[in-house]
PDB file of C-alpha atoms in Angstrom:
ATOM      1  CA  MET A  30      32.135  -9.037   7.828  1.00 57.00           C
ATOM      2  CA  SER A  31      28.847 -10.259   7.035  1.00 81.00           C
ATOM      3  CA  GLY A  32      26.011  -7.922   7.039  1.00 95.00           C
ATOM      4  CA  TRP A  33      22.218  -8.539   6.395  1.00 98.00           C
ATOM      5  CA  LEU A  34      19.393  -6.903   4.587  1.00 98.00           C
ATOM      6  CA  VAL A  35      15.846  -6.954   5.917  1.00 98.00           C
ATOM      7  CA  VAL A  36      12.827  -5.145   3.993  1.00 98.00           C
ATOM      8  CA  ALA A  37      10.311  -4.208   6.590  1.00 98.00           C
ATOM      9  CA  GLY A  38       6.516  -3.005   6.683  1.00 97.00           C
ATOM     10  CA  LEU A  39       5.840  -0.010   9.299  1.00 98.00           C
ATOM     11  CA  GLY A  40       1.973  -0.475   8.926  1.00 97.00           C
ATOM     12  CA  PRO A  41      -0.446   1.913   8.051  1.00 96.00           C
ATOM     13  CA  GLY A  42       0.669   4.709  10.291  1.00 94.00           C
ATOM     14  CA  ALA A  43       0.174   3.844  14.369  1.00 95.00           C
ATOM     15  CA  ASP A  44       3.256   2.554  16.122  1.00 94.00           C
ATOM     16  CA  GLY A  45       0.869   0.036  17.832  1.00 94.00           C
ATOM     17  CA  MET A  46       0.716  -1.448  14.356  1.00 96.00           C
ATOM     18  CA  ILE A  47       4.401  -2.187  13.934  1.00 97.00           C
ATOM     19  CA  THR A  48       4.910  -6.054  14.701  1.00 97.00           C
ATOM     20  CA  PRO A  49       7.271  -6.776  17.365  1.00 97.00           C
ATOM     21  CA  GLU A  50       9.298  -8.738  14.921  1.00 98.00           C
ATOM     22  CA  VAL A  51       9.978  -5.482  12.601  1.00 98.00           C
ATOM     23  CA  SER A  52      10.534  -3.431  16.058  1.00 98.00           C
ATOM     24  CA  GLU A  53      13.222  -6.039  16.851  1.00 98.00           C
ATOM     25  CA  VAL A  54      15.041  -5.571  13.625  1.00 98.00           C
ATOM     26  CA  LEU A  55      14.931  -1.826  13.754  1.00 98.00           C
ATOM     27  CA  ALA A  56      16.850  -1.975  17.070  1.00 97.00           C
ATOM     28  CA  GLN A  57      19.499  -3.979  15.470  1.00 97.00           C
ATOM     29  CA  ALA A  58      19.896  -2.047  12.494  1.00 98.00           C
ATOM     30  CA  THR A  59      22.865   0.342  11.450  1.00 98.00           C
ATOM     31  CA  ASP A  60      21.535   1.794   8.841  1.00 98.00           C
ATOM     32  CA  ILE A  61      17.584   2.664   7.741  1.00 98.00           C
ATOM     33  CA  VAL A  62      16.785   3.104   3.973  1.00 98.00           C
ATOM     34  CA  GLY A  63      13.500   4.732   2.721  1.00 97.00           C
ATOM     35  CA  TYR A  64      11.134   7.045   1.542  1.00 96.00           C
ATOM     36  CA  ILE A  65      11.390  10.381   3.485  1.00 95.00           C
ATOM     37  CA  PRO A  66       8.364  10.070   5.406  1.00 95.00           C
ATOM     38  CA  TYR A  67       8.831   6.335   6.218  1.00 96.00           C
ATOM     39  CA  VAL A  68      12.378   7.093   7.470  1.00 97.00           C
ATOM     40  CA  LYS A  69      11.287   9.804   9.843  1.00 96.00           C
ATOM     41  CA  ARG A  70       8.840   7.248  11.571  1.00 96.00           C
ATOM     42  CA  VAL A  71      11.889   5.404  12.830  1.00 97.00           C
ATOM     43  CA  PRO A  72      13.399   6.973  16.012  1.00 95.00           C
ATOM     44  CA  GLU A  73      17.063   8.393  16.052  1.00 95.00           C
ATOM     45  CA  ARG A  74      19.566   6.651  18.132  1.00 95.00           C
ATOM     46  CA  GLU A  75      23.532   6.458  18.544  1.00 95.00           C
ATOM     47  CA  GLY A  76      24.965   4.092  15.747  1.00 94.00           C
ATOM     48  CA  LEU A  77      21.834   4.529  13.352  1.00 98.00           C
ATOM     49  CA  VAL A  78      22.311   6.068   9.959  1.00 98.00           C
ATOM     50  CA  LEU A  79      19.029   7.229   8.393  1.00 98.00           C
ATOM     51  CA  HIS A  80      19.217   7.603   4.514  1.00 97.00           C
ATOM     52  CA  ALA A  81      16.033   9.257   3.435  1.00 96.00           C
ATOM     53  CA  THR A  82      15.330   9.573  -0.377  1.00 93.00           C
ATOM     54  CA  ASP A  83      12.474  10.905  -2.562  1.00 87.00           C
ATOM     55  CA  ASN A  84       9.586   8.972  -3.633  1.00 78.00           C
ATOM     56  CA  ARG A  85      10.446   8.067  -7.381  1.00 79.00           C
ATOM     57  CA  GLN A  86      14.091   6.926  -6.365  1.00 86.00           C
ATOM     58  CA  GLU A  87      13.017   3.248  -5.433  1.00 92.00           C
ATOM     59  CA  LEU A  88      15.898   1.363  -7.470  1.00 94.00           C
ATOM     60  CA  ASP A  89      18.556   3.616  -6.457  1.00 95.00           C
ATOM     61  CA  ARG A  90      17.487   2.938  -2.891  1.00 96.00           C
ATOM     62  CA  ALA A  91      17.654  -0.538  -3.187  1.00 97.00           C
ATOM     63  CA  THR A  92      20.755  -0.697  -4.819  1.00 97.00           C
ATOM     64  CA  HIS A  93      22.516   1.650  -1.934  1.00 97.00           C
ATOM     65  CA  ALA A  94      20.991  -0.912   0.699  1.00 98.00           C
ATOM     66  CA  LEU A  95      22.501  -3.956  -1.230  1.00 97.00           C
ATOM     67  CA  GLU A  96      25.840  -2.238  -1.366  1.00 97.00           C
ATOM     68  CA  MET A  97      25.715  -1.395   2.340  1.00 97.00           C
ATOM     69  CA  ALA A  98      24.632  -4.649   3.358  1.00 97.00           C
ATOM     70  CA  ALA A  99      27.321  -6.341   1.060  1.00 96.00           C
ATOM     71  CA  ALA A 100      29.695  -4.133   2.759  1.00 96.00           C
ATOM     72  CA  GLY A 101      28.924  -5.623   6.225  1.00 96.00           C
ATOM     73  CA  ARG A 102      26.205  -3.063   7.452  1.00 97.00           C
ATOM     74  CA  ASN A 103      23.196  -4.279   8.922  1.00 98.00           C
ATOM     75  CA  VAL A 104      20.498  -2.475   6.738  1.00 98.00           C
ATOM     76  CA  VAL A 105      16.441  -2.227   6.740  1.00 98.00           C
ATOM     77  CA  VAL A 106      14.701  -0.563   4.001  1.00 98.00           C
ATOM     78  CA  VAL A 107      11.430   0.611   5.278  1.00 98.00           C
ATOM     79  CA  SER A 108       7.885   0.787   3.652  1.00 96.00           C
ATOM     80  CA  SER A 109       4.825   1.764   4.943  1.00 95.00           C
ATOM     81  CA  GLY A 110       1.929  -0.817   5.366  1.00 97.00           C
ATOM     82  CA  ASP A 111       3.274  -4.289   4.081  1.00 98.00           C
ATOM     83  CA  PRO A 112       6.499  -3.968   1.938  1.00 97.00           C
ATOM     84  CA  GLY A 113       5.409  -6.437  -0.403  1.00 97.00           C
ATOM     85  CA  VAL A 114       2.340  -4.628  -1.465  1.00 96.00           C
ATOM     86  CA  PHE A 115       3.170  -1.910  -4.039  1.00 94.00           C
ATOM     87  CA  ALA A 116       6.300  -1.299  -2.268  1.00 94.00           C
ATOM     88  CA  MET A 117      10.108  -1.743  -1.766  1.00 96.00           C
ATOM     89  CA  ALA A 118      10.191  -5.677  -1.465  1.00 97.00           C
ATOM     90  CA  SER A 119       9.976  -5.848  -5.478  1.00 97.00           C
ATOM     91  CA  ALA A 120      12.329  -3.028  -6.082  1.00 96.00           C
ATOM     92  CA  LEU A 121      14.915  -4.689  -3.975  1.00 98.00           C
ATOM     93  CA  PHE A 122      14.500  -7.781  -5.821  1.00 98.00           C
ATOM     94  CA  GLU A 123      14.515  -6.262  -9.134  1.00 97.00           C
ATOM     95  CA  ALA A 124      17.675  -4.616  -8.144  1.00 97.00           C
ATOM     96  CA  LEU A 125      19.011  -7.629  -6.934  1.00 97.00           C
ATOM     97  CA  GLU A 126      18.495  -9.493 -10.030  1.00 97.00           C
ATOM     98  CA  ALA A 127      20.245  -7.031 -12.060  1.00 96.00           C
ATOM     99  CA  GLY A 128      23.236  -6.320  -9.774  1.00 96.00           C
ATOM    100  CA  LEU A 129      26.450  -7.555  -8.749  1.00 96.00           C
ATOM    101  CA  GLU A 130      26.660 -11.370  -8.336  1.00 95.00           C
ATOM    102  CA  GLN A 131      28.098 -10.980  -5.053  1.00 94.00           C
ATOM    103  CA  TRP A 132      24.818  -9.374  -3.619  1.00 96.00           C
ATOM    104  CA  ARG A 133      22.890 -12.814  -3.971  1.00 95.00           C
ATOM    105  CA  GLU A 134      25.036 -13.997  -0.898  1.00 95.00           C
ATOM    106  CA  VAL A 135      23.670 -11.206   1.105  1.00 96.00           C
ATOM    107  CA  ASP A 136      21.160 -12.531   3.972  1.00 97.00           C
ATOM    108  CA  ILE A 137      17.842 -10.941   2.834  1.00 98.00           C
ATOM    109  CA  ARG A 138      14.496 -11.173   4.486  1.00 98.00           C
ATOM    110  CA  VAL A 139      11.399  -9.742   4.032  1.00 98.00           C
ATOM    111  CA  LEU A 140       9.094  -8.884   7.230  1.00 98.00           C
ATOM    112  CA  PRO A 141       5.307  -8.239   6.541  1.00 97.00           C
ATOM    113  CA  GLY A 142       3.342  -5.517   8.104  1.00 97.00           C
ATOM    114  CA  VAL A 143      -0.068  -4.560   8.545  1.00 97.00           C
ATOM    115  CA  SER A 144      -0.996  -3.504   4.866  1.00 97.00           C
ATOM    116  CA  ALA A 145      -3.165  -0.210   4.348  1.00 96.00           C
ATOM    117  CA  MET A 146      -5.877  -2.413   2.641  1.00 97.00           C
ATOM    118  CA  LEU A 147      -6.437  -4.631   5.616  1.00 98.00           C
ATOM    119  CA  ALA A 148      -6.186  -1.514   8.208  1.00 98.00           C
ATOM    120  CA  ALA A 149      -8.933   0.162   6.210  1.00 98.00           C
ATOM    121  CA  SER A 150     -10.979  -2.822   5.829  1.00 98.00           C
ATOM    122  CA  ALA A 151     -10.929  -3.336   9.359  1.00 98.00           C
ATOM    123  CA  ALA A 152     -11.814   0.159  10.240  1.00 97.00           C
ATOM    124  CA  ALA A 153     -14.962  -0.005   7.915  1.00 98.00           C
ATOM    125  CA  GLY A 154     -15.849  -3.182   9.530  1.00 98.00           C
ATOM    126  CA  ALA A 155     -15.191  -6.244   6.850  1.00 98.00           C
ATOM    127  CA  PRO A 156     -15.782  -5.303   3.424  1.00 98.00           C
ATOM    128  CA  LEU A 157     -13.121  -7.886   2.041  1.00 98.00           C
ATOM    129  CA  GLY A 158     -14.712 -10.513   3.773  1.00 97.00           C
ATOM    130  CA  HIS A 159     -14.850 -12.617   0.668  1.00 97.00           C
ATOM    131  CA  ASP A 160     -12.932 -12.596  -2.759  1.00 97.00           C
ATOM    132  CA  PHE A 161     -11.325  -9.601  -3.482  1.00 98.00           C
ATOM    133  CA  CYS A 162      -8.696  -8.027  -5.392  1.00 98.00           C
ATOM    134  CA  CYS A 163      -6.207  -5.167  -4.741  1.00 98.00           C
ATOM    135  CA  ILE A 164      -5.544  -2.454  -7.837  1.00 98.00           C
ATOM    136  CA  ASN A 165      -2.628   0.372  -7.708  1.00 97.00           C
ATOM    137  CA  LEU A 166      -4.551   3.100  -9.644  1.00 96.00           C
ATOM    138  CA  SER A 167      -1.287   5.046 -10.391  1.00 94.00           C
ATOM    139  CA  ASP A 168      -0.288   4.717 -14.249  1.00 93.00           C
ATOM    140  CA  ASN A 169       3.336   5.802 -13.369  1.00 89.00           C
ATOM    141  CA  LEU A 170       4.526   2.275 -14.037  1.00 90.00           C
ATOM    142  CA  LYS A 171       1.757   0.767 -16.018  1.00 94.00           C
ATOM    143  CA  PRO A 172      -0.292   2.043 -18.866  1.00 95.00           C
ATOM    144  CA  TRP A 173      -3.774   3.436 -17.908  1.00 95.00           C
ATOM    145  CA  SER A 174      -5.312   1.004 -20.388  1.00 97.00           C
ATOM    146  CA  LEU A 175      -4.063  -1.783 -18.220  1.00 97.00           C
ATOM    147  CA  ILE A 176      -5.626  -0.355 -15.228  1.00 97.00           C
ATOM    148  CA  GLU A 177      -8.816   0.135 -17.096  1.00 97.00           C
ATOM    149  CA  ARG A 178      -9.130  -3.466 -18.451  1.00 98.00           C
ATOM    150  CA  ARG A 179      -8.555  -4.813 -15.047  1.00 98.00           C
ATOM    151  CA  LEU A 180     -11.235  -2.544 -13.660  1.00 98.00           C
ATOM    152  CA  GLN A 181     -13.577  -3.824 -15.978  1.00 97.00           C
ATOM    153  CA  LEU A 182     -12.581  -7.613 -15.315  1.00 98.00           C
ATOM    154  CA  ALA A 183     -12.824  -7.239 -11.709  1.00 98.00           C
ATOM    155  CA  ALA A 184     -16.149  -5.597 -11.747  1.00 97.00           C
ATOM    156  CA  GLU A 185     -17.431  -8.427 -13.970  1.00 97.00           C
ATOM    157  CA  ALA A 186     -15.902 -11.135 -11.819  1.00 97.00           C
ATOM    158  CA  ASP A 187     -17.866  -9.335  -8.939  1.00 97.00           C
ATOM    159  CA  PHE A 188     -14.670  -8.951  -6.566  1.00 98.00           C
ATOM    160  CA  ALA A 189     -14.769  -6.494  -4.008  1.00 98.00           C
ATOM    161  CA  MET A 190     -11.956  -3.959  -4.717  1.00 98.00           C
ATOM    162  CA  ALA A 191      -9.250  -2.056  -2.722  1.00 98.00           C
ATOM    163  CA  PHE A 192      -7.444   0.631  -4.418  1.00 98.00           C
ATOM    164  CA  TYR A 193      -4.133   2.004  -3.557  1.00 97.00           C
ATOM    165  CA  ASN A 194      -2.871   5.511  -4.932  1.00 95.00           C
ATOM    166  CA  PRO A 195      -6.307   6.787  -6.336  1.00 95.00           C
ATOM    167  CA  ARG A 196      -5.783  10.323  -6.827  1.00 92.00           C
ATOM    168  CA  SER A 197      -2.660  12.839  -7.002  1.00 85.00           C
ATOM    169  CA  LYS A 198      -2.217  16.417  -7.720  1.00 81.00           C
ATOM    170  CA  SER A 199      -0.240  15.121 -10.741  1.00 79.00           C
ATOM    171  CA  ARG A 200      -2.901  12.804 -12.010  1.00 82.00           C
ATOM    172  CA  PRO A 201      -6.353  13.831 -10.775  1.00 82.00           C
ATOM    173  CA  GLU A 202      -8.051  12.654 -13.976  1.00 89.00           C
ATOM    174  CA  GLY A 203      -7.425   8.930 -13.573  1.00 92.00           C
ATOM    175  CA  PHE A 204      -9.527   8.361 -10.589  1.00 96.00           C
ATOM    176  CA  ALA A 205     -12.485  10.358 -12.172  1.00 95.00           C
ATOM    177  CA  LYS A 206     -12.289   7.620 -14.657  1.00 96.00           C
ATOM    178  CA  ALA A 207     -11.833   4.949 -12.505  1.00 97.00           C
ATOM    179  CA  LEU A 208     -15.318   6.129 -10.709  1.00 97.00           C
ATOM    180  CA  SER A 209     -16.925   6.171 -14.434  1.00 97.00           C
ATOM    181  CA  ILE A 210     -15.646   2.768 -14.942  1.00 97.00           C
ATOM    182  CA  LEU A 211     -17.174   1.303 -11.759  1.00 98.00           C
ATOM    183  CA  HIS A 212     -20.100   3.223 -11.811  1.00 97.00           C
ATOM    184  CA  GLU A 213     -21.097   1.825 -15.165  1.00 97.00           C
ATOM    185  CA  ALA A 214     -19.894  -1.557 -14.487  1.00 97.00           C
ATOM    186  CA  CYS A 215     -21.303  -1.980 -11.003  1.00 97.00           C
ATOM    187  CA  GLY A 216     -24.264   0.289 -10.894  1.00 97.00           C
ATOM    188  CA  PRO A 217     -25.126   3.575  -8.737  1.00 97.00           C
ATOM    189  CA  ASP A 218     -25.901   1.583  -5.635  1.00 97.00           C
ATOM    190  CA  ARG A 219     -22.756  -0.235  -5.145  1.00 98.00           C
ATOM    191  CA  ILE A 220     -20.773   0.587  -1.683  1.00 98.00           C
ATOM    192  CA  ILE A 221     -17.865   2.497  -1.859  1.00 98.00           C
ATOM    193  CA  ILE A 222     -15.573   3.360   1.200  1.00 98.00           C
ATOM    194  CA  PHE A 223     -12.891   6.191   1.579  1.00 98.00           C
ATOM    195  CA  ALA A 224     -10.506   5.305   4.339  1.00 98.00           C
ATOM    196  CA  ARG A 225      -8.065   8.245   4.793  1.00 97.00           C
ATOM    197  CA  ALA A 226      -5.010   8.393   7.146  1.00 96.00           C
ATOM    198  CA  VAL A 227      -6.423   4.888   8.889  1.00 97.00           C
ATOM    199  CA  SER A 228      -4.554   4.302  12.431  1.00 96.00           C
ATOM    200  CA  THR A 229      -3.472   7.724  12.624  1.00 95.00           C
ATOM    201  CA  ASP A 230      -5.078  11.000  14.520  1.00 94.00           C
ATOM    202  CA  GLU A 231      -6.402  12.143  11.058  1.00 95.00           C
ATOM    203  CA  GLN A 232      -8.332   8.829  10.450  1.00 97.00           C
ATOM    204  CA  GLN A 233     -11.400   9.651   8.223  1.00 97.00           C
ATOM    205  CA  VAL A 234     -13.727   6.510   7.111  1.00 97.00           C
ATOM    206  CA  ARG A 235     -16.878   7.508   4.792  1.00 97.00           C
ATOM    207  CA  VAL A 236     -19.256   5.081   3.537  1.00 98.00           C
ATOM    208  CA  THR A 237     -21.440   6.088   0.553  1.00 98.00           C
ATOM    209  CA  THR A 238     -22.343   4.553  -2.934  1.00 98.00           C
ATOM    210  CA  LEU A 239     -20.985   4.940  -6.349  1.00 98.00           C
ATOM    211  CA  ALA A 240     -23.897   7.385  -7.084  1.00 98.00           C
ATOM    212  CA  GLU A 241     -22.369   9.831  -4.457  1.00 98.00           C
ATOM    213  CA  ALA A 242     -18.898   9.373  -4.851  1.00 98.00           C
ATOM    214  CA  GLU A 243     -16.827  12.317  -6.145  1.00 96.00           C
ATOM    215  CA  PRO A 244     -13.087  12.107  -7.337  1.00 96.00           C
ATOM    216  CA  GLU A 245     -12.048  14.795  -4.675  1.00 95.00           C
ATOM    217  CA  MET A 246     -12.713  12.508  -1.697  1.00 97.00           C
ATOM    218  CA  ALA A 247      -9.799  10.682  -2.256  1.00 96.00           C
ATOM    219  CA  ASP A 248      -5.881  11.681  -2.252  1.00 94.00           C
ATOM    220  CA  MET A 249      -2.700   9.651  -1.829  1.00 91.00           C
ATOM    221  CA  ARG A 250      -3.385   9.052   1.804  1.00 94.00           C
ATOM    222  CA  THR A 251      -6.838   7.386   0.976  1.00 97.00           C
ATOM    223  CA  LEU A 252      -7.358   3.500   0.505  1.00 98.00           C
ATOM    224  CA  VAL A 253     -10.678   3.117  -1.392  1.00 98.00           C
ATOM    225  CA  ILE A 254     -12.511   0.062  -1.240  1.00 98.00           C
ATOM    226  CA  VAL A 255     -15.622  -0.875  -3.364  1.00 98.00           C
ATOM    227  CA  GLY A 256     -17.682  -3.518  -2.300  1.00 98.00           C
ATOM    228  CA  SER A 257     -19.078  -6.712  -4.366  1.00 98.00           C
ATOM    229  CA  SER A 258     -22.716  -6.977  -5.285  1.00 97.00           C
ATOM    230  CA  LEU A 259     -23.156  -8.913  -1.906  1.00 97.00           C
ATOM    231  CA  THR A 260     -21.726  -6.226   0.386  1.00 98.00           C
ATOM    232  CA  LYS A 261     -23.842  -4.611   3.029  1.00 98.00           C
ATOM    233  CA  VAL A 262     -24.015  -1.972   5.434  1.00 98.00           C
ATOM    234  CA  ILE A 263     -25.166  -2.035   9.009  1.00 98.00           C
ATOM    235  CA  ASP A 264     -26.567   1.059  10.158  1.00 96.00           C
ATOM    236  CA  ARG A 265     -25.933   1.942  13.803  1.00 95.00           C
ATOM    237  CA  PRO A 266     -25.552   5.257  16.148  1.00 95.00           C
ATOM    238  CA  ALA A 267     -21.767   5.014  16.494  1.00 92.00           C
ATOM    239  CA  GLY A 268     -21.328   4.823  12.459  1.00 93.00           C
ATOM    240  CA  PRO A 269     -21.881   2.469   9.601  1.00 96.00           C
ATOM    241  CA  LEU A 270     -20.244  -1.171   9.551  1.00 98.00           C
ATOM    242  CA  VAL A 271     -19.656  -2.621   6.224  1.00 98.00           C
ATOM    243  CA  TYR A 272     -19.120  -6.003   5.467  1.00 98.00           C
ATOM    244  CA  THR A 273     -19.215  -8.872   2.629  1.00 98.00           C
ATOM    245  CA  PRO A 274     -20.761 -12.272   3.398  1.00 97.00           C
ATOM    246  CA  ARG A 275     -18.517 -15.163   3.579  1.00 94.00           C
ATOM    247  CA  SER A 276     -21.279 -17.156   1.832  1.00 88.00           C
ATOM    248  CA  VAL A 277     -22.656 -16.607  -1.675  1.00 82.00           C
ATOM    249  CA  VAL A 278     -25.383 -19.347  -1.610  1.00 74.00           C
TER     250      VAL A 278
END
């Protein structure tokens, strides 16, 4: 019996942002594997087994998925947003590379999703309309010194910047350090966007400046975007729109 394995992105939160391609593969799956909140987003049905695990068990989760697919199951590993952006696609391939040789014969696909970064940008306007970079501010898998260097270089290059995992209860000090670095490198008037729970009923989008930004404005459900020196705000009664012009001339 030949199984398959798909790593799929469920988008930032709203069901309408799940692509038809991902919906189709979820309907064909025998097993769903993923972090507890993401697995809960998949409706239960007869013949479907849900395998929900804790947040820091990515490699165990990936190994389990490969084992089931090699045994003939049709497995979907779910991530929020896009599975290739700080998510399960890389973890799966890490497990594949280190695992059994026969796992490489499994039919493996990655299906893209709407990333939190792109959903947040759209909710605010178009702050990523020109060159930008994306940085994960969690130091769980890399040293803070590397994060600090990348912040400095991104600011020096005048990228707009999107930040994942800005501030958690276990590491509240990191985002305060990041804001300090950005304030010094970019200046107090640089635009910053705090986009929380985008596409859900709890969505909040706050546009301010680095001078007014406070660490407490972000949590793990917040995507933070810092504009480039060219980023502009259009004020209007319905709320501000932020965009970065496509031209630098």
